[in-house]
PDB file of C-alpha atoms and ligand atoms in Angstrom:
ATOM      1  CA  UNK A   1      34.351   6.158 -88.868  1.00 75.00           C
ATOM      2  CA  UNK A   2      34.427   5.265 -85.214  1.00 81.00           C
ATOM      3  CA  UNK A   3      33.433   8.570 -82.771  1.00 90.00           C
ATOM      4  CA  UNK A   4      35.471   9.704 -80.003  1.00 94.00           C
ATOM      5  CA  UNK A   5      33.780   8.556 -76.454  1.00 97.00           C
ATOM      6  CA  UNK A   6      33.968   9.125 -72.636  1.00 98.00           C
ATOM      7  CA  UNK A   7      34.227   5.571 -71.262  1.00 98.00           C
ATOM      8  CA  UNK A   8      33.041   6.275 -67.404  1.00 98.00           C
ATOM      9  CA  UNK A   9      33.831   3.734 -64.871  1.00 98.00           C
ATOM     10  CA  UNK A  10      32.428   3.267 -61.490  1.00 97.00           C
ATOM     11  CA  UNK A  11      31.828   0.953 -58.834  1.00 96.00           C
ATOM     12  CA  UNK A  12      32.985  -0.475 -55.366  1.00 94.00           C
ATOM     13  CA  UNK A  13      36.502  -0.075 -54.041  1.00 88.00           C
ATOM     14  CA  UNK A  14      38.692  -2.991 -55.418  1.00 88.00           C
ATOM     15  CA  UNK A  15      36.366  -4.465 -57.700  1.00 89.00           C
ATOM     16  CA  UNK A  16      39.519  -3.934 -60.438  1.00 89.00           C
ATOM     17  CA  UNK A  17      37.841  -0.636 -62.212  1.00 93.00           C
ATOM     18  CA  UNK A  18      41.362   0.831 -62.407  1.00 92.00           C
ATOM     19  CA  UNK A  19      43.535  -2.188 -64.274  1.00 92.00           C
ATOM     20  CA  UNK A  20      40.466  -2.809 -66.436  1.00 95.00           C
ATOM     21  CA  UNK A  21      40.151   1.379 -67.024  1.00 96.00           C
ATOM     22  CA  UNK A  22      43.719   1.043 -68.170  1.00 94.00           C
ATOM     23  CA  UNK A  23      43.935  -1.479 -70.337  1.00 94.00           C
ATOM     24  CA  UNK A  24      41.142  -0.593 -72.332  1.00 96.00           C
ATOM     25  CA  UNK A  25      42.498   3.088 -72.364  1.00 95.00           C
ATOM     26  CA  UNK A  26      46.053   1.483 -73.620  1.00 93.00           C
ATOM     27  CA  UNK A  27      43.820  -0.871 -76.294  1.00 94.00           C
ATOM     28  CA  UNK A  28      41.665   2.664 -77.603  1.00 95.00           C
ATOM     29  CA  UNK A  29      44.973   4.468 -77.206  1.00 93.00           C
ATOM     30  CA  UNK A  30      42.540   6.759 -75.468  1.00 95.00           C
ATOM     31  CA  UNK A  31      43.798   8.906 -71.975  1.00 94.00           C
ATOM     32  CA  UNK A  32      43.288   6.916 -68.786  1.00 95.00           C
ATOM     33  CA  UNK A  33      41.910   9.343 -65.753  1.00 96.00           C
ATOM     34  CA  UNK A  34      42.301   7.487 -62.499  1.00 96.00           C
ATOM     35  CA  UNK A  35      39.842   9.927 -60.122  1.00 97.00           C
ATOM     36  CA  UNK A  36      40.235   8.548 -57.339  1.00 96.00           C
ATOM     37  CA  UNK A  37      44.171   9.329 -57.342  1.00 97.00           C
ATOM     38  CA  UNK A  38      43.081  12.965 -57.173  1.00 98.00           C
ATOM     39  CA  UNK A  39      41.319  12.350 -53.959  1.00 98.00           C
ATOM     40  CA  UNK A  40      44.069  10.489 -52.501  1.00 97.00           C
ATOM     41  CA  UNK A  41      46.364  12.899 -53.325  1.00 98.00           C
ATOM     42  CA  UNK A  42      44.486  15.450 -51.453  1.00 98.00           C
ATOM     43  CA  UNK A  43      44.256  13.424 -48.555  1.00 98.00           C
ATOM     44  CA  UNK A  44      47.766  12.608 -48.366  1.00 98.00           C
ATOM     45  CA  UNK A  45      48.715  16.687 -48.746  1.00 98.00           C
ATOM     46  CA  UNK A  46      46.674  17.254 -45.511  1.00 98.00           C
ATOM     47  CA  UNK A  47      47.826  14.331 -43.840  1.00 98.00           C
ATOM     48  CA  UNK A  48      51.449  15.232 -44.908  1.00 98.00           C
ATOM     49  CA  UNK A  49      50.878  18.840 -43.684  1.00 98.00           C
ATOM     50  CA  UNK A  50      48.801  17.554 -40.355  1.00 98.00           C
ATOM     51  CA  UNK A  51      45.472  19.411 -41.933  1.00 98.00           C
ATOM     52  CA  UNK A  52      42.505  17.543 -39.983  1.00 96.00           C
ATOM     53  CA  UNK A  53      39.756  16.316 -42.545  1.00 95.00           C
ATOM     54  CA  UNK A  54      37.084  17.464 -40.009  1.00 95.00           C
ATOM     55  CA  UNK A  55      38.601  21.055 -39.943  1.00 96.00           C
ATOM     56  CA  UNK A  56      36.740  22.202 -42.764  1.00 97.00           C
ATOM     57  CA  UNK A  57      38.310  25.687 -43.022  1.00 97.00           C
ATOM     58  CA  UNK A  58      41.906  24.613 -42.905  1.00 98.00           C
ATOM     59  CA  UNK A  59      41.235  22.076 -45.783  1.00 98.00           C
ATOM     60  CA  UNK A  60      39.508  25.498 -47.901  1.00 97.00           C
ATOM     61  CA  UNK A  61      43.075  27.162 -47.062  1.00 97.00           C
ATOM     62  CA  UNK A  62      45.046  24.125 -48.040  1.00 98.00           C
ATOM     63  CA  UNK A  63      42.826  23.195 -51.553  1.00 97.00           C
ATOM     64  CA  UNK A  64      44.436  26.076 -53.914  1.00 97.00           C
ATOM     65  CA  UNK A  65      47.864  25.022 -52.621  1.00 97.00           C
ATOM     66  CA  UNK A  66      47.537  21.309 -54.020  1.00 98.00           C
ATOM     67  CA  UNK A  67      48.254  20.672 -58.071  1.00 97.00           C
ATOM     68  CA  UNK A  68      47.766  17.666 -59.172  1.00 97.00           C
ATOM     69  CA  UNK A  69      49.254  16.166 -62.596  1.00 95.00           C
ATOM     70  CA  UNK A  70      49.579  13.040 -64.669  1.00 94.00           C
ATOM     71  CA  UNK A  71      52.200  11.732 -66.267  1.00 93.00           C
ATOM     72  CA  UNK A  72      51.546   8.715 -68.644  1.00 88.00           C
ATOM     73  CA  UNK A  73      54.669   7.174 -69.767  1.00 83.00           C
ATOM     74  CA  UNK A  74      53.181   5.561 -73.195  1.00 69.00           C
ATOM     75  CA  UNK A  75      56.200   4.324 -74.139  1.00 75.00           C
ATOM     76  CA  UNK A  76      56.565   1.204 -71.864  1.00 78.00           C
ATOM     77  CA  UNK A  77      54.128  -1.693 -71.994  1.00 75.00           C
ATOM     78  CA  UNK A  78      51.996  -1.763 -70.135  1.00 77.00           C
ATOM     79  CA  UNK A  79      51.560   1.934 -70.105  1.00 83.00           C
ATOM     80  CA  UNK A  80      53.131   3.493 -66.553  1.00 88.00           C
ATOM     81  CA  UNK A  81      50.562   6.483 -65.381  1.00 91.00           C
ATOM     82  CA  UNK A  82      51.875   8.459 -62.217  1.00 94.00           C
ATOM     83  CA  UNK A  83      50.541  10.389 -60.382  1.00 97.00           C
ATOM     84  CA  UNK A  84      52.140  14.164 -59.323  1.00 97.00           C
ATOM     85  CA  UNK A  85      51.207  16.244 -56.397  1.00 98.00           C
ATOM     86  CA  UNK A  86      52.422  19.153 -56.157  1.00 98.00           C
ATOM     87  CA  UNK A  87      55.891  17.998 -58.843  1.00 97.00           C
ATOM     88  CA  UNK A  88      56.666  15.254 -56.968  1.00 98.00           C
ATOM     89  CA  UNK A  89      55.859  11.480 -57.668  1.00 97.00           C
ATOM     90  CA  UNK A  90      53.386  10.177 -54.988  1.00 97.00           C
ATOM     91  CA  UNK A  91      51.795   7.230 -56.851  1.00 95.00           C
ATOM     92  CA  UNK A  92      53.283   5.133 -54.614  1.00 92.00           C
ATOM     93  CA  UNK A  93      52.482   6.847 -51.616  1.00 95.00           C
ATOM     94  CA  UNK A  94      48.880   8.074 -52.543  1.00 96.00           C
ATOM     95  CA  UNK A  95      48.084   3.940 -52.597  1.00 90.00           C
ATOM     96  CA  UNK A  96      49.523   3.408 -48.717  1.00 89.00           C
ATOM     97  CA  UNK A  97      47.031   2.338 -46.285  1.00 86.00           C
ATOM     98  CA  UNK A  98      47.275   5.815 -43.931  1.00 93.00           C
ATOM     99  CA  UNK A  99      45.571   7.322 -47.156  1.00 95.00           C
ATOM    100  CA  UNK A 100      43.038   4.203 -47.975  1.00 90.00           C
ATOM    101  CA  UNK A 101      41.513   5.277 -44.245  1.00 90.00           C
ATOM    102  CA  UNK A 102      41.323   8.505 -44.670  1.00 95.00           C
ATOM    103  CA  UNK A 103      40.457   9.351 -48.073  1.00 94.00           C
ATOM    104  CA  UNK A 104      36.946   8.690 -48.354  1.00 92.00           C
ATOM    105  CA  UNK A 105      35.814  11.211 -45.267  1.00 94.00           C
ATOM    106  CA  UNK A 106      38.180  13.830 -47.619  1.00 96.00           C
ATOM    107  CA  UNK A 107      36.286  12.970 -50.601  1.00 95.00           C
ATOM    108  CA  UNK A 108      32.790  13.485 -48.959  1.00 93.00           C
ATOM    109  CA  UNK A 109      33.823  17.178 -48.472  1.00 96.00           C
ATOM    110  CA  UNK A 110      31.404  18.696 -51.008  1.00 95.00           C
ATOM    111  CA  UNK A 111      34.185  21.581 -51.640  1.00 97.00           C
ATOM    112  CA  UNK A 112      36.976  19.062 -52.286  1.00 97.00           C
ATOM    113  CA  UNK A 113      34.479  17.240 -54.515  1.00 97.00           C
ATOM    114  CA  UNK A 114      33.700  20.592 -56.811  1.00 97.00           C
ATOM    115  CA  UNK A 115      37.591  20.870 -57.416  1.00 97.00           C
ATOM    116  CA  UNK A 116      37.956  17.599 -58.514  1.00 98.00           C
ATOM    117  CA  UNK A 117      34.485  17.240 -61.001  1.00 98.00           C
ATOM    118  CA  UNK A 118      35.913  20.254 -62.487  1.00 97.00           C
ATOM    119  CA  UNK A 119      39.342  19.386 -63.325  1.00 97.00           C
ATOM    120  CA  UNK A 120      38.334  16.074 -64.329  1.00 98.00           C
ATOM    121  CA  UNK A 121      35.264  17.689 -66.532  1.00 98.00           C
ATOM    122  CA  UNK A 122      38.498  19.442 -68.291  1.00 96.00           C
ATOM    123  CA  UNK A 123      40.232  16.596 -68.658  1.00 95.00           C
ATOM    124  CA  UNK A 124      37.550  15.021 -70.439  1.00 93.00           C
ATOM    125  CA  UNK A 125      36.655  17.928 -72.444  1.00 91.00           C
ATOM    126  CA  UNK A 126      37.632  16.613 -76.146  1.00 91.00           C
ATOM    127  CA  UNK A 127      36.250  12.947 -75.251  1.00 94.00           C
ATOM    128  CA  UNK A 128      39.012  10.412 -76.175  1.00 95.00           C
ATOM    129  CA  UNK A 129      39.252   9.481 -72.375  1.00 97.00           C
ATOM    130  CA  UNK A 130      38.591   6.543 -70.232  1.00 98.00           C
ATOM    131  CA  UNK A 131      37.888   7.564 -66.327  1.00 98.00           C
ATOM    132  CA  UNK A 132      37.248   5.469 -63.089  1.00 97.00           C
ATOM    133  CA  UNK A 133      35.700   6.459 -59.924  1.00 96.00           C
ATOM    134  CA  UNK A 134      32.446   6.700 -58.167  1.00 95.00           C
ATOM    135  CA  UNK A 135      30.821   9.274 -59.947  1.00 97.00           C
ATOM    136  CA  UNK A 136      31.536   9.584 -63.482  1.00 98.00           C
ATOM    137  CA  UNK A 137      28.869   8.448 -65.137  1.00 98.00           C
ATOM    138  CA  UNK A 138      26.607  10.136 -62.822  1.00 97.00           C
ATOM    139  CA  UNK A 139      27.689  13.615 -62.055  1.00 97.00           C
ATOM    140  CA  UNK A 140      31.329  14.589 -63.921  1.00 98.00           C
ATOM    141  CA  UNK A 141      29.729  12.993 -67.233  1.00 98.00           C
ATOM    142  CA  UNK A 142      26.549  12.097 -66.986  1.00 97.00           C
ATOM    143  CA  UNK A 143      26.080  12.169 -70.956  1.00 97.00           C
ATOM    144  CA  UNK A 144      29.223  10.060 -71.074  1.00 98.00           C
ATOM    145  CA  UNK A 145      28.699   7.421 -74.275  1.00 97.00           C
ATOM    146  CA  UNK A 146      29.657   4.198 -72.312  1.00 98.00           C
ATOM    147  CA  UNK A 147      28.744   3.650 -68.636  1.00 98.00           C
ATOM    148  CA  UNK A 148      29.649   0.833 -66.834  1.00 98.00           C
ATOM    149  CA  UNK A 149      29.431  -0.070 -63.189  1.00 98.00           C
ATOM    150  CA  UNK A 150      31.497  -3.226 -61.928  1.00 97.00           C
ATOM    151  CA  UNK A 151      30.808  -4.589 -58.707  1.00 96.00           C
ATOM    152  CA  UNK A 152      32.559  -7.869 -56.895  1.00 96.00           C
ATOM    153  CA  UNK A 153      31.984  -9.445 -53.550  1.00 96.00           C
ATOM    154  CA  UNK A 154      33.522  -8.451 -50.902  1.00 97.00           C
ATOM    155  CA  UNK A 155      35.679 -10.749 -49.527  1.00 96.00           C
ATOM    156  CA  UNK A 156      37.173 -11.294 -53.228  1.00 95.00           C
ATOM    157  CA  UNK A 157      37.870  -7.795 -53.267  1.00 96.00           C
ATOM    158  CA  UNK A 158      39.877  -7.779 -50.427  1.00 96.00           C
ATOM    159  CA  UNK A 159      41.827 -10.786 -51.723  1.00 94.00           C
ATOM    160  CA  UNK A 160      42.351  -8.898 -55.003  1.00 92.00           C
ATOM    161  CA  UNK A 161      43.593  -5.957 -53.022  1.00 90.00           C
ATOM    162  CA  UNK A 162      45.589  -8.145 -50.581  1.00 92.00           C
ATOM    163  CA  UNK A 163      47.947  -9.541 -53.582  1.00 91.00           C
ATOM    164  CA  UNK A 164      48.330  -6.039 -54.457  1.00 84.00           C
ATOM    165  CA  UNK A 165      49.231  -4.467 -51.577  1.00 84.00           C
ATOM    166  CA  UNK A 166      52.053  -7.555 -50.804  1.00 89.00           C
ATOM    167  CA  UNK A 167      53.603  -6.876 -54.042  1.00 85.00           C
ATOM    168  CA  UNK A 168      54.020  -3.583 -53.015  1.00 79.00           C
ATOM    169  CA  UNK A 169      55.570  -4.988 -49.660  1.00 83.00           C
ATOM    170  CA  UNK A 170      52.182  -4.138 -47.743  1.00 80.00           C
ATOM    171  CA  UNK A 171      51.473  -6.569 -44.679  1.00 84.00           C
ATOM    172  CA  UNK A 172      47.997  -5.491 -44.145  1.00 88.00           C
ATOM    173  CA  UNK A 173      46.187  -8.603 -42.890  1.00 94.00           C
ATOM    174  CA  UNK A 174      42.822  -9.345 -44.762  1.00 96.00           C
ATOM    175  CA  UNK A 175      40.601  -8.448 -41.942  1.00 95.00           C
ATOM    176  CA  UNK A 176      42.114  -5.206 -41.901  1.00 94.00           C
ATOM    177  CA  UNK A 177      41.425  -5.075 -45.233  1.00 94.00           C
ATOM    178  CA  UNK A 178      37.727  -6.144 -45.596  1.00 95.00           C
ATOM    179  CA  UNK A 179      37.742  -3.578 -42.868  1.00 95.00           C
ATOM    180  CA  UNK A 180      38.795  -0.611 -44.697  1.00 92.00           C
ATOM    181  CA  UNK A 181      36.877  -2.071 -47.949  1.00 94.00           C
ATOM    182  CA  UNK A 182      33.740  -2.368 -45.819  1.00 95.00           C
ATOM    183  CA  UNK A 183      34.045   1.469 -44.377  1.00 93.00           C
ATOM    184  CA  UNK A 184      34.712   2.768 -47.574  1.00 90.00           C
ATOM    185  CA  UNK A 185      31.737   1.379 -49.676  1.00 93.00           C
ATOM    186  CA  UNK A 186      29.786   2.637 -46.339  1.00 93.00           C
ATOM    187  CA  UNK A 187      31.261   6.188 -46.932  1.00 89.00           C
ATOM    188  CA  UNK A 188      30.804   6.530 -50.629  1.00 90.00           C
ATOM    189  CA  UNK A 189      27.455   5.171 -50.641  1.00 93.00           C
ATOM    190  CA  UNK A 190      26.431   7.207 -47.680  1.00 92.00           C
ATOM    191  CA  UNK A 191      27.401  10.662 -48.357  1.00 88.00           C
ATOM    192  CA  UNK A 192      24.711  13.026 -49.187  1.00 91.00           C
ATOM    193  CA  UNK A 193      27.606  14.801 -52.459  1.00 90.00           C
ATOM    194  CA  UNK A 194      27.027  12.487 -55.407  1.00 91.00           C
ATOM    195  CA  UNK A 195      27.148   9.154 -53.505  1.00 92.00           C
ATOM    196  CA  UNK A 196      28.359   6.158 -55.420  1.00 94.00           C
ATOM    197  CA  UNK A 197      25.256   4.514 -57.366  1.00 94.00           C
ATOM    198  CA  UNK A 198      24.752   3.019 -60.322  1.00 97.00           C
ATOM    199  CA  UNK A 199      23.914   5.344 -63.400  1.00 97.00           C
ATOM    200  CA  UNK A 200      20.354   4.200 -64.709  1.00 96.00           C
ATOM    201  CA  UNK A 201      21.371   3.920 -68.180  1.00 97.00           C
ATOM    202  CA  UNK A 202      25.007   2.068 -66.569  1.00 98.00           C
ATOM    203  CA  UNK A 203      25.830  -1.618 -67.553  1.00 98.00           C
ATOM    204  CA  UNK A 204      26.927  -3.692 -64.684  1.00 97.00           C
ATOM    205  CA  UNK A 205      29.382  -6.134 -64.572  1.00 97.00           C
ATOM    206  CA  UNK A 206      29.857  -8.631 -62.255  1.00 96.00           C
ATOM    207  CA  UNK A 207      33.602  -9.341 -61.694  1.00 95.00           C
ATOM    208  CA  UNK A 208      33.723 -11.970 -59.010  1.00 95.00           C
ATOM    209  CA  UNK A 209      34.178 -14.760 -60.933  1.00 95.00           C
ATOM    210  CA  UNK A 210      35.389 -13.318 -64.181  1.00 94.00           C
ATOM    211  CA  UNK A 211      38.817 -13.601 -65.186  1.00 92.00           C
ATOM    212  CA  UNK A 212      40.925 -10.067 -65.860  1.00 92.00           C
ATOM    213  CA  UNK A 213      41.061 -10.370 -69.680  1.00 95.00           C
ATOM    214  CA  UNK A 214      37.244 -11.411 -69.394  1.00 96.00           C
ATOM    215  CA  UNK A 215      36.489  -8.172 -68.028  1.00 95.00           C
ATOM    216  CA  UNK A 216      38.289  -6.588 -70.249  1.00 97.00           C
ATOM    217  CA  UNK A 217      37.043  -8.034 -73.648  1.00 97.00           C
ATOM    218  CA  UNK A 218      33.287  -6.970 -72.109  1.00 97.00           C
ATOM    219  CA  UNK A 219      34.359  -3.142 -71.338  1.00 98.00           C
ATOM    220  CA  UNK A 220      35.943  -3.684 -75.077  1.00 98.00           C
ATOM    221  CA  UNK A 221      32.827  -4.620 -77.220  1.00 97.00           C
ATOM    222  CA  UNK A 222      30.563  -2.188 -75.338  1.00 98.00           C
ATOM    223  CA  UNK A 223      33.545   0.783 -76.266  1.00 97.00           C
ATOM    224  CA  UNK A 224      33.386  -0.748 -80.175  1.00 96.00           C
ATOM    225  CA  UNK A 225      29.515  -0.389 -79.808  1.00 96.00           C
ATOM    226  CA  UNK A 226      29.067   2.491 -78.260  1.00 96.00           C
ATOM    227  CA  UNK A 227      32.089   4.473 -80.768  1.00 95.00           C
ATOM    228  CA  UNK A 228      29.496   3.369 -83.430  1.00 91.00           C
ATOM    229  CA  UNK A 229      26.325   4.469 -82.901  1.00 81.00           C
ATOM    230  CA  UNK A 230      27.447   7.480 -80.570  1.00 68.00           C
TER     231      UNK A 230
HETATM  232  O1   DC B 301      39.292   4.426 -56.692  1.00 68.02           O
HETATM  233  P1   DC B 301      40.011   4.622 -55.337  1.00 68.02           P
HETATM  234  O2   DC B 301      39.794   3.496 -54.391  1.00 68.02           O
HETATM  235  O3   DC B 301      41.452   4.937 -55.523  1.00 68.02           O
HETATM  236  O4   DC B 301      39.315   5.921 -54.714  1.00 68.02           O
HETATM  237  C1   DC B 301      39.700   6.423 -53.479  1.00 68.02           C
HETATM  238  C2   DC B 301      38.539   7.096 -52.789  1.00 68.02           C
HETATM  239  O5   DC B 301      38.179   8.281 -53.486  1.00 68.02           O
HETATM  240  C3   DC B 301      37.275   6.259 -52.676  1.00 68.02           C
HETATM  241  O6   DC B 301      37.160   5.674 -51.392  1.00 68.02           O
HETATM  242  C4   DC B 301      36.149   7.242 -52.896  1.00 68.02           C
HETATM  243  C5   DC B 301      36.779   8.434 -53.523  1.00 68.02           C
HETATM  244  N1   DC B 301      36.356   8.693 -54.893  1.00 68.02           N
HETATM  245  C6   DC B 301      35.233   9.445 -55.068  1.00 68.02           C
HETATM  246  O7   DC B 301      34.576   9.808 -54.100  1.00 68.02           O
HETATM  247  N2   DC B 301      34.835   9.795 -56.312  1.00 68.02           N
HETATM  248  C7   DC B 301      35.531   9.392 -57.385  1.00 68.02           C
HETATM  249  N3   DC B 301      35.137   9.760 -58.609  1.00 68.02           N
HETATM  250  C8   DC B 301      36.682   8.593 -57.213  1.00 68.02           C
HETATM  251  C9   DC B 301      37.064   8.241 -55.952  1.00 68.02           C
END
């Protein structure tokens, strides 16, 4: 009989942890966790409530104001997850570029991070979940049964997120782009609150030149592995 897991997924901005996390969530039927939404939606309550990031005791007054929710809608295929701040909608506007600048100096704010680890440590609390980020398999489950860390190069990243971004009627050029992709590897790598590194017992994937369902069917044999020997 297969065992419940924690599938933990980390790695560089845009290297496609998120649509891989999902689809092998929607494949396990297991929950998908997308962490990083949680620090965007933080970022975008102090931007939408003019809260400077560097004020450090405003954004301590403003964190017990913010809830954050998800809403998977598991009837449509693909799965639609959503992400609610506060009861409204803002998956939409957590992914807008005034948030991809700011978000990773809010997420380097060790007080903002110990909010987040524990909410997501809750949400993870009966396994059965599949989570993206930066530091899953190293800090919020660092006994986590599957570990993988994808990386891609750079400039296809910012391609990747390009094509995104104009189907969501985005005109950021791809300079400005491999700009704010650049910064925010710098940022996450950088900070001195669980940086973004690979977990030593992680299994890295390469996604430059591998196709989506490629990268899929690889996070999908090392799930079936791991769910039965864990
Ligand atoms: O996965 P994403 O690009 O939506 O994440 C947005 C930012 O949040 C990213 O620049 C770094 C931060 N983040 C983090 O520090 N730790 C996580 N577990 C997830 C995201």
């Amino acid at each position: 009989m297969p065992k419940d897991i924690i599938v933990a997924i980390d790695g560089y901005s845009g290297c496609g942890k998120s649509s891989t996390a999902k689809a092998v969530a929607q494949a396990l039927n297991y929950t998908y966790i997308d962490s990083g939404a949680m620090y965007r939606a933080v970022t975008l309550y102090l931007l939408q409530h003019k809260i400077d990031p560097a004020h450090l005791a405003e954004v301590l007054n403003a964190l017990p104001q913010i809830n954050i929710r998800f809403v998977t809608k598991p009837n449509s295929t693909p799965p639609i997850y959503e992400t609610y701040l506060n009861g409204d909608n803002v998956e939409q506007s957590i992914r807008e570029m005034s948030v991809s600048e700011r978000v990773s100096e809010v997420s380097a704010i060790p007080q903002v991070r110990h909010a987040m680890v524990s909410l997501q440590r809750n949400m993870g609390a009966d396994k059965h979940v599949v989570m993206d980020g930066r530091d899953i398999g190293t800090n919020v489950f660092p006994h986590a049964e599957l570990k993988v860390f994808m990386t891609a190069d750079l400039t296809e990243r910012a391609h990747r997120r390009k094509a995104e971004l104009e189907a969501k009627g985005s005109t950021a050029t791809l300079e400005e782009i491999i700009e704010n992709l650049a910064e925010r590897d710098r940022i996450d790598t950088s900070r001195t609150e669980n940086p973004l590194v690979k977990a030593e017992d992680a299994v890295e994937i390469d996604t430059t030149h591998l196709e989506f369902d490629e990268q899929v069917a690889k996070v999908m044999s090392l799930a079936q592995e791991a769910m039965e020997i864990s």
